[in-house]
XYZ file of C-alpha atoms in Angstrom:
416
model
C -0.063 0.020 -0.048
C 1.329 3.420 -0.965
C 0.859 6.054 1.632
C 0.813 9.678 0.368
C 2.874 12.193 2.448
C 2.516 15.966 2.621
C 5.511 18.228 1.886
C 6.027 18.363 5.694
C 6.283 14.687 5.992
C 3.020 14.176 7.806
C 0.380 11.669 6.541
C -3.258 12.726 5.908
C -5.780 10.993 8.080
C -7.466 8.010 6.556
C -11.024 8.230 8.114
C -12.451 5.633 5.739
C -12.346 2.956 8.538
C -10.662 0.454 6.144
C -7.089 0.812 7.212
C -6.035 -1.412 10.148
C -2.533 -0.774 11.471
C -0.574 -2.185 14.552
C -1.600 0.951 16.332
C -1.500 -0.188 19.992
C 0.348 -2.925 21.629
C -1.285 -5.592 23.718
C -4.802 -4.163 23.997
C -6.775 -7.351 24.023
C -7.023 -8.166 27.776
C -9.291 -11.086 27.259
C -12.189 -9.349 29.031
C -15.361 -9.520 27.023
C -18.409 -7.344 27.364
C -21.150 -6.071 24.957
C -19.420 -3.971 22.382
C -20.577 -2.180 19.322
C -19.232 -4.815 17.069
C -22.458 -6.702 18.217
C -24.586 -3.704 17.468
C -25.653 -4.655 14.002
C -27.515 -1.345 13.437
C -24.449 0.726 13.558
C -22.542 1.687 10.341
C -18.901 1.575 9.768
C -17.424 4.015 10.232
C -19.828 4.696 13.045
C -22.214 7.541 12.305
C -25.474 6.854 14.044
C -25.745 8.412 17.593
C -26.025 5.939 20.378
C -29.082 7.478 21.690
C -30.841 6.528 18.301
C -29.273 3.007 18.334
C -30.684 2.250 21.644
C -33.885 4.303 21.587
C -36.025 1.212 22.212
C -33.501 -0.917 24.002
C -30.946 -0.918 26.805
C -27.483 0.164 25.954
C -24.692 -2.374 26.538
C -23.796 -3.137 30.069
C -20.061 -2.796 31.246
C -18.133 -5.560 33.058
C -20.182 -6.383 36.104
C -18.440 -8.039 39.099
C -19.126 -8.291 42.923
C -17.791 -5.708 45.228
C -14.713 -7.084 47.090
C -14.641 -8.145 50.711
C -16.912 -10.352 52.970
C -18.771 -7.290 54.084
C -20.178 -7.051 50.545
C -21.208 -10.690 50.014
C -24.891 -9.875 50.611
C -25.197 -7.154 48.037
C -25.700 -9.343 44.807
C -28.866 -10.933 46.254
C -30.228 -8.379 48.659
C -33.756 -7.521 47.502
C -33.491 -4.063 49.172
C -30.319 -3.264 47.419
C -31.763 -4.529 44.136
C -34.668 -2.012 44.609
C -32.082 0.696 45.157
C -30.320 -0.347 41.984
C -33.565 -0.043 40.032
C -34.075 3.577 41.449
C -30.739 4.448 39.652
C -31.809 3.204 36.263
C -32.010 6.651 34.735
C -28.561 7.561 35.729
C -27.123 4.157 34.816
C -28.688 4.534 31.332
C -26.937 7.821 30.765
C -23.682 6.508 31.927
C -23.948 3.441 29.804
C -24.832 5.531 26.707
C -21.766 7.683 27.307
C -19.652 4.501 27.759
C -20.973 3.005 24.557
C -20.170 6.147 22.712
C -16.577 6.147 24.089
C -16.122 2.492 22.982
C -17.231 3.216 19.481
C -15.116 6.338 19.119
C -12.045 4.606 20.473
C -12.481 1.504 18.275
C -12.805 3.869 15.182
C -9.859 5.881 16.503
C -7.616 2.625 16.604
C -8.060 2.139 12.827
C -6.238 5.291 11.661
C -3.675 6.246 14.380
C -0.284 5.646 12.852
C 3.119 7.392 12.517
C 3.200 10.380 10.437
C -0.271 11.789 11.287
C -0.562 15.354 12.670
C -1.581 15.070 16.293
C -3.950 18.005 16.045
C -5.765 16.457 13.198
C -6.242 13.235 15.170
C -7.440 15.047 18.218
C -10.153 17.046 16.250
C -11.209 13.893 14.382
C -11.683 12.186 17.796
C -13.640 15.027 19.134
C -15.874 15.395 15.976
C -16.736 11.717 16.074
C -17.441 11.948 19.856
C -19.746 14.993 19.232
C -21.483 13.016 16.441
C -22.136 9.703 18.274
C -23.089 11.384 21.558
C -25.435 13.754 19.618
C -23.735 17.011 20.948
C -26.423 19.051 22.745
C -24.562 21.688 24.665
C -24.308 21.027 28.359
C -26.692 18.092 28.033
C -24.420 15.936 25.968
C -20.977 16.280 24.416
C -17.287 15.905 24.907
C -16.302 15.524 28.501
C -12.979 17.244 28.336
C -10.156 17.890 25.713
C -8.590 14.976 24.029
C -5.328 14.195 25.775
C -2.491 13.289 23.428
C 0.457 13.446 25.769
C 3.761 12.129 24.292
C 6.603 10.302 25.890
C 7.744 11.982 29.063
C 4.545 14.038 29.119
C 2.066 12.121 31.336
C -1.145 14.097 31.031
C -3.065 17.388 30.284
C -1.506 18.030 26.786
C -3.662 18.513 23.718
C -2.366 20.603 20.673
C -3.006 24.304 20.757
C -4.172 25.984 17.582
C -1.305 25.993 14.950
C 0.558 23.050 16.528
C 2.329 20.998 13.886
C 3.539 17.916 16.039
C 3.636 14.797 14.087
C 3.378 11.308 15.658
C 6.520 9.302 15.284
C 7.275 5.542 15.233
C 9.225 5.653 18.531
C 6.665 7.835 20.336
C 4.533 6.667 23.263
C 1.286 8.476 23.199
C -1.483 8.521 25.801
C -5.052 9.019 24.209
C -7.412 10.238 27.093
C -10.847 11.474 26.106
C -14.215 11.708 27.897
C -17.918 11.628 26.946
C -20.675 13.281 29.067
C -24.426 12.960 29.129
C -26.178 15.254 31.597
C -22.779 15.866 33.206
C -22.151 12.175 33.831
C -18.603 11.851 32.540
C -17.013 8.694 31.291
C -13.359 9.021 31.551
C -11.214 6.336 29.845
C -7.605 6.224 28.288
C -5.106 4.018 26.667
C -1.553 4.179 25.355
C -0.605 3.945 21.776
C 2.894 2.727 20.761
C 4.319 1.261 17.532
C 7.861 0.037 18.509
C 7.601 -3.432 20.124
C 10.152 -2.527 22.748
C 7.587 -0.613 24.635
C 5.061 -3.508 24.960
C 6.339 -4.576 28.494
C 5.728 -1.044 29.711
C 2.203 -0.970 28.231
C 1.396 -4.322 29.525
C 2.543 -3.477 33.082
C 0.543 -0.244 33.194
C -2.589 -1.966 31.811
C -2.238 -4.654 34.505
C -1.822 -2.106 37.336
C -4.950 -0.368 36.184
C -6.822 -3.689 36.242
C -5.412 -4.381 39.742
C -6.763 -1.028 40.829
C -10.163 -1.758 39.264
C -10.298 -5.201 40.882
C -9.478 -3.730 44.369
C -12.073 -0.977 44.158
C -15.534 -1.268 45.675
C -17.936 -0.083 48.369
C -16.208 0.364 51.680
C -12.777 -0.170 50.268
C -10.057 2.157 51.619
C -8.468 4.323 48.917
C -5.032 3.699 50.396
C -5.495 -0.160 49.790
C -6.237 0.476 46.179
C -3.041 2.362 45.791
C -1.158 -0.319 47.489
C -2.568 -3.020 44.996
C -1.633 -0.791 42.067
C 1.868 -0.124 43.165
C 2.575 -3.867 43.836
C 1.687 -4.697 40.220
C 3.347 -1.720 38.627
C 6.691 -1.920 40.378
C 7.002 -5.616 39.484
C 7.368 -4.708 35.831
C 10.534 -3.831 33.841
C 11.204 -2.844 30.311
C 14.383 -2.840 28.142
C 14.638 0.278 25.954
C 17.564 0.509 23.654
C 19.597 -1.996 25.613
C 18.968 -0.479 29.057
C 16.745 -2.095 31.683
C 14.194 0.119 33.521
C 12.084 -0.890 36.572
C 8.580 0.609 35.906
C 7.632 3.177 38.486
C 4.454 4.659 39.454
C 3.989 8.455 38.932
C 3.471 8.810 42.565
C 1.840 12.186 42.430
C -0.776 11.317 39.935
C -4.115 9.757 41.037
C -7.347 8.401 39.984
C -10.396 10.349 41.192
C -14.157 10.367 41.974
C -16.328 11.984 39.355
C -19.429 14.099 40.171
C -21.870 15.558 37.694
C -20.021 18.187 35.738
C -17.022 17.858 37.952
C -14.280 15.598 36.525
C -12.363 15.600 39.822
C -15.120 14.951 42.292
C -13.079 15.503 45.603
C -11.719 11.978 46.276
C -8.338 10.918 44.965
C -7.363 7.340 44.385
C -3.639 6.950 44.868
C -1.410 4.696 42.720
C 1.240 4.151 45.452
C 0.826 2.838 49.026
C 0.066 5.199 51.889
C -2.350 8.129 51.618
C -5.894 8.514 53.027
C -7.884 5.773 54.508
C -11.160 7.313 53.116
C -13.538 4.769 51.902
C -15.385 4.365 48.564
C -19.109 4.774 48.982
C -22.187 3.444 47.360
C -23.413 5.368 44.242
C -20.075 6.979 43.384
C -18.494 7.058 40.003
C -14.708 6.635 39.831
C -11.948 6.894 37.228
C -9.220 4.519 38.013
C -6.090 5.503 36.118
C -2.465 4.640 36.554
C 0.695 5.968 35.094
C 3.902 4.032 34.808
C 7.125 5.599 33.891
C 10.795 4.841 33.126
C 11.744 8.110 34.724
C 11.847 9.551 38.284
C 8.162 8.743 38.922
C 7.236 12.361 39.736
C 5.558 14.904 37.557
C 5.675 18.697 37.417
C 3.807 21.354 35.371
C 5.601 22.376 32.326
C 5.210 23.397 28.635
C 2.425 25.607 27.140
C -0.938 25.333 28.738
C -3.835 24.067 26.646
C -6.450 22.821 29.230
C -8.695 25.238 31.231
C -11.639 24.563 33.520
C -13.967 27.003 35.473
C -13.613 26.381 39.126
C -16.549 24.257 40.465
C -17.074 26.632 43.434
C -15.941 29.719 41.887
C -17.029 32.780 43.985
C -18.561 35.830 42.384
C -15.809 38.194 41.282
C -16.444 41.721 39.706
C -14.671 41.840 36.406
C -13.333 45.161 35.208
C -12.387 44.024 31.762
C -15.427 43.744 29.338
C -13.533 41.125 27.360
C -13.278 38.967 30.594
C -16.974 39.260 31.293
C -17.752 38.322 27.658
C -15.426 35.223 27.787
C -16.841 34.091 31.034
C -20.348 34.261 29.681
C -19.226 32.110 26.783
C -17.600 29.598 29.208
C -20.720 29.392 31.450
C -23.029 28.845 28.355
C -20.805 26.403 26.544
C -18.748 24.495 29.146
C -20.029 25.272 32.622
C -17.535 23.486 34.922
C -16.379 21.079 32.184
C -12.727 21.302 30.991
C -12.115 23.040 27.604
C -9.120 24.072 25.533
C -7.976 26.851 23.356
C -8.811 24.853 20.161
C -12.428 24.856 21.150
C -12.529 28.576 21.687
C -11.279 29.055 18.177
C -13.833 26.862 16.445
C -16.526 28.638 14.536
C -19.075 27.246 17.171
C -16.875 28.185 20.097
C -17.064 24.511 21.447
C -20.753 23.830 20.814
C -22.868 24.289 17.764
C -26.013 23.646 19.622
C -25.323 26.579 21.893
C -23.586 29.044 19.731
C -24.295 28.065 16.032
C -21.524 29.243 13.842
C -20.974 32.455 15.703
C -19.197 31.220 18.800
C -15.573 31.841 17.738
C -13.622 33.815 20.458
C -11.318 36.474 19.187
C -8.257 37.929 20.879
C -9.172 36.044 24.086
C -5.841 35.228 25.746
C -5.686 38.359 27.874
C -9.235 37.811 29.110
C -8.446 34.042 29.767
C -5.425 35.030 31.778
C -7.449 37.603 33.703
C -10.084 34.941 34.592
C -7.218 32.650 35.799
C -5.609 35.433 37.752
C -8.870 36.161 39.659
C -9.569 32.599 40.465
C -12.670 32.034 38.268
C -10.795 29.640 35.894
C -8.002 27.258 36.637
C -5.235 26.562 34.089
C -4.248 22.868 33.846
C -0.757 22.766 32.369
C 0.879 19.599 31.065
C 2.254 17.207 33.740
C 5.722 15.975 32.856
C 8.312 13.549 34.033
C 11.977 13.953 33.343
C 12.989 14.392 29.678
C 13.937 11.046 28.004
C 11.455 9.123 30.118
C 8.477 7.210 28.655
C 5.107 7.261 30.511
C 2.122 5.056 29.814
C -1.472 5.316 31.027
C -4.531 3.181 31.220
C -7.809 4.343 32.769
C -11.319 2.988 33.328
C -14.459 4.439 34.676
C -16.528 2.324 37.196
C -19.819 2.891 38.908
C -20.394 1.556 42.416
C -23.899 0.267 42.163
C -25.679 -0.978 45.352
C -25.598 -4.567 44.190
C -22.344 -4.752 42.202
C -19.421 -2.893 40.624
C -19.861 -2.069 36.936
C -16.754 -1.144 34.965
C -18.794 0.857 32.519
C -15.937 1.769 30.073
C -14.683 -1.872 29.678
C -14.574 -3.077 26.058
C -13.159 -5.885 24.122
C -10.045 -3.959 23.450
C -8.944 -3.391 27.088
């Protein structure tokens, strides 16, 4: 097959859905659940919103397992708890629809990610497909947060800013982290893409550590115990890169987190190392269990140009002297509320949501206003989080719902 290259060496995206490449190493974990490959009504590439696909039926269920521990043995059969479970059916349906959208988007994404593509084009393609399949509807349904495309020693919170020309290379390790939300219920899920086989032990180790964290999670489980289970698996791994052996380390100051409606970081942190708080998980909570394994020092710092921003969930009323700041804040409130956003979205013709703004949402000369909103504490910048240069960081992440009767790993698919 002949692959056309641009003058700058990049390869145009093939969105036909027909190209299959060795895009990600070791994704198939052997865990099976309902996936869109069994949804015969869907097209390929997927184009039909999941809400339409399941208008008259239940969306696919994630991986369902019992809560761990003897204290939870009664939950699977308790009639009282089963009744409580039924009371959550509306919320569970929203989360399952968002999860199915995520599965379909990422399965499609895995067909075209390859060395030579411009990362900004990849990110925008993922987000457009996400909007299409979730049937973007302003704050009611849409993209949960900007698509993370962090490379190599950059662990998280990097997405291309407007004009970025970064091209994905064969020896890169890229974390693809994106979310889907329906009525503020965010499904947060990530995986790592690599092409060079030498990274496979790193990816396999981090994926296994995430699975260990998922397995250890459940109602009444202490968060510190989950971190200990993750670290035990993570730091048993090693990888040889260019003739040098590395023991895989946890990025010890990165965490999983609870998720609240319209609040991606809901207040509880799930450590990926031993120690920390003995706070317990509770019934009805939604969690993102994510782990980061690195060949570097295992500690990240903020660095590089910021792309992610988010209005503070408990932002106070602050009088704004700059009219441009008040205008931008109004746009953020209408379009994103307290969901994360990025500069690319502000510069779209729709400003981040066609439903809300039509094609008249593009923000002009907004950087001064954005800085002012950050300076007064209304908006938080979320700069990239990086390990030492030369390191390679991998990430895997799943969202799970602590139902009264069981634990449902809602983002689980037949890929990981």
